[in-house]
mmCIF file of C-alpha atoms in Angstrom:
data_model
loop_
_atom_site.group_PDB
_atom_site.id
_atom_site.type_symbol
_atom_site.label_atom_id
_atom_site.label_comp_id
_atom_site.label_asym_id
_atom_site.label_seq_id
_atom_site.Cartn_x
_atom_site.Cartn_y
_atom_site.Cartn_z
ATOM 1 C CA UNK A 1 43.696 -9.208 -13.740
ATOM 2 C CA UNK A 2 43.126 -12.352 -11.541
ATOM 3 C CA UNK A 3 44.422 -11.701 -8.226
ATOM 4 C CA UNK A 4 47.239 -14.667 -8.431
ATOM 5 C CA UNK A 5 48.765 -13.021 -11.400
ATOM 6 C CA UNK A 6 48.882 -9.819 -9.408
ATOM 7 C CA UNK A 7 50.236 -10.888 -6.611
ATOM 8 C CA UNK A 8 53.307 -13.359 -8.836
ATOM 9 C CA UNK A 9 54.003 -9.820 -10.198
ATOM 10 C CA UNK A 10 54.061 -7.753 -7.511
ATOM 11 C CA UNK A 11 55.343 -9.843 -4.342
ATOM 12 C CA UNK A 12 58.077 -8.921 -3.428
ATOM 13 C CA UNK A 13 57.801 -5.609 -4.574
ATOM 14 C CA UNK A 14 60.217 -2.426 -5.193
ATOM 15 C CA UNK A 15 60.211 0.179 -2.301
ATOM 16 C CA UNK A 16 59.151 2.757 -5.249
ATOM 17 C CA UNK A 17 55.766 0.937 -5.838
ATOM 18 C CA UNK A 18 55.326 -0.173 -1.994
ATOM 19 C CA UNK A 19 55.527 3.807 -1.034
ATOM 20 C CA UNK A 20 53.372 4.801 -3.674
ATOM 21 C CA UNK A 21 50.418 2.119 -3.111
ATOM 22 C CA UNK A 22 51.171 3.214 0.772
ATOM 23 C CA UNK A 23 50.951 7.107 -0.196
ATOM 24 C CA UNK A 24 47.388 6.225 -2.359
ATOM 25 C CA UNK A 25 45.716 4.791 0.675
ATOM 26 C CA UNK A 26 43.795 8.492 0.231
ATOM 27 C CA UNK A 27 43.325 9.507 -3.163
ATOM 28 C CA UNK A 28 46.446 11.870 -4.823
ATOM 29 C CA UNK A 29 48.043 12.868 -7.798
ATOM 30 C CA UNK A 30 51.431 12.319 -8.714
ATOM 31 C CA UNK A 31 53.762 15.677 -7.427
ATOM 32 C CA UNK A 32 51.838 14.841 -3.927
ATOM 33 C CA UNK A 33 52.674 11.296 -3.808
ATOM 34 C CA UNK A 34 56.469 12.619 -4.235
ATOM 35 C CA UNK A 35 56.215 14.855 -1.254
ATOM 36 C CA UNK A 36 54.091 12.255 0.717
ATOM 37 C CA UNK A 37 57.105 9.328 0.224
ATOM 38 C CA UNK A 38 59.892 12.434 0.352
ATOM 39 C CA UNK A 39 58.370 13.564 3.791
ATOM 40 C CA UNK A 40 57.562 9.743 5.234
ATOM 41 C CA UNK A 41 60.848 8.597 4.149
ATOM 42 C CA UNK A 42 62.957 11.368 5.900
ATOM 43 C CA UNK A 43 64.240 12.528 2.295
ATOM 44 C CA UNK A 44 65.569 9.048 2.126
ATOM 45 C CA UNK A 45 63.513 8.162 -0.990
ATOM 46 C CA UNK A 46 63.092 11.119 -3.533
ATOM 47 C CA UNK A 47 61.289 9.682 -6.147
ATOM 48 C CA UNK A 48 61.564 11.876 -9.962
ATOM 49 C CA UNK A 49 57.974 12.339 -11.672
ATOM 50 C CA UNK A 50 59.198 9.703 -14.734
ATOM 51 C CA UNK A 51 59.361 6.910 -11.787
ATOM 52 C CA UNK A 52 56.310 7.931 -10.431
ATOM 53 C CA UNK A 53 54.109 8.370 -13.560
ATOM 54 C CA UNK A 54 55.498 4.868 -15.224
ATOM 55 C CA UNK A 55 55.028 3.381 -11.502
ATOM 56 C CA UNK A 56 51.015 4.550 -11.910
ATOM 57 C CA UNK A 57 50.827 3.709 -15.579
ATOM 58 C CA UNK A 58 51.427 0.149 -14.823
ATOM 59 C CA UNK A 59 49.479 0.036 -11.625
ATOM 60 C CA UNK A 60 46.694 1.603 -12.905
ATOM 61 C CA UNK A 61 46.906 -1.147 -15.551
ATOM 62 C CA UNK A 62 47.124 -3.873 -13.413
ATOM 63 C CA UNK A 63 44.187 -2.882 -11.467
ATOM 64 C CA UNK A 64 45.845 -1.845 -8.058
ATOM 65 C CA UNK A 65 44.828 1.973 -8.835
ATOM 66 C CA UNK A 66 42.133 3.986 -9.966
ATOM 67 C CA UNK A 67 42.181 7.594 -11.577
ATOM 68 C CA UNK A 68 39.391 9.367 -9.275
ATOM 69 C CA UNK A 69 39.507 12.700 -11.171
ATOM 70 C CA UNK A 70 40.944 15.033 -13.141
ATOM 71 C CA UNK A 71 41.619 18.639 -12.987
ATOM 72 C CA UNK A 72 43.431 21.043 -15.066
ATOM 73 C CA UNK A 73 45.338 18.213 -16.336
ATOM 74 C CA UNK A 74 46.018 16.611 -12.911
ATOM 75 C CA UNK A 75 44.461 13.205 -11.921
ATOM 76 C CA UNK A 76 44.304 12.225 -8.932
ATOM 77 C CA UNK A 77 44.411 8.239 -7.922
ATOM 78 C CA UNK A 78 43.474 5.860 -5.035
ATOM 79 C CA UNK A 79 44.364 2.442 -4.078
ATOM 80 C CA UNK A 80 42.060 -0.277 -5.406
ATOM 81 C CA UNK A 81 41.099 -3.384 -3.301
ATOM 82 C CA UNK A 82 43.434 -5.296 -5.233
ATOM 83 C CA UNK A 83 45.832 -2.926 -4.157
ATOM 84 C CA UNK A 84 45.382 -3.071 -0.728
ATOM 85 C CA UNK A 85 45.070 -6.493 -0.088
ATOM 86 C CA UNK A 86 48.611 -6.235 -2.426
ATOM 87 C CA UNK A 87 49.724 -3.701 -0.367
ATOM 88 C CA UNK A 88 48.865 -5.788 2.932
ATOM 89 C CA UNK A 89 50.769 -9.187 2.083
ATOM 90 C CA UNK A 90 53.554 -7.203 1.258
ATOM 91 C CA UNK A 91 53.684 -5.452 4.421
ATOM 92 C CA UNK A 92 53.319 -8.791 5.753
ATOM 93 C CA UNK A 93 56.225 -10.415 4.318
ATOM 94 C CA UNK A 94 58.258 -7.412 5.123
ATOM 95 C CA UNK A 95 57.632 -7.606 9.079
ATOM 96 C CA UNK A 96 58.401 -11.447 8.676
ATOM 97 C CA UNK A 97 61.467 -10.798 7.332
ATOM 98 C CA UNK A 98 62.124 -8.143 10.170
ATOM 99 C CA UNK A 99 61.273 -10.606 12.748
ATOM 100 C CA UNK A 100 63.575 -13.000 11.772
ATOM 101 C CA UNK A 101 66.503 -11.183 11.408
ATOM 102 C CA UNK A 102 65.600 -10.159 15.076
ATOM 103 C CA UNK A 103 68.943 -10.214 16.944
ATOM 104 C CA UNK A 104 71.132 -10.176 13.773
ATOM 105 C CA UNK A 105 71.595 -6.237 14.018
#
């Protein structure tokens, strides 16, 4: 998918699909990248293993993840270079938005 597309579809993007293109920045399956968002987030984002597996499903499909293996029925995934540059406007746009509302809080 061309890179414009992608990014119209994804930016801004839900904190479910931010955390898990943050949580494949090293390859993982899909019970991991629950505890990895779980543990990051403080417990403040438990994500179930229907969110996560749609989440990958349509990122994999999109081209911001890749399946890297597969093991007794596990596969684990990694960010794409689609998905980090993704990943890295996003990030971008949040810290904007943080310093602008500097002062508000």
């Amino acid at each position: 998918m061309d890179i414009g597309k992608i990014r119209k579809r994804y930016i801004p993007m839900s904190e479910t699909m931010f955390y898990i293109l943050l949580s494949l920045r090293e390859a993982q399956h899909g019970y991991a990248i629950m505890q990895y968002v779980k543990g990051l987030t403080n417990g403040r984002i438990v994500l179930g293993a229907g969110t996560v597996y749609s989440s990958i499903g349509k990122l994999e499909g999109d081209g911001l993840i890749k399946a890297v293996s597969e093991e007794n029925r596990r596969k684990t995934y990694i960010i794409s270079e689609n998905g980090k540059q993704i990943l890295r406007e996003e990030a971008m746009r949040i810290a904007e938005l943080s310093k602008n509302s500097e002062g508000l809080l």
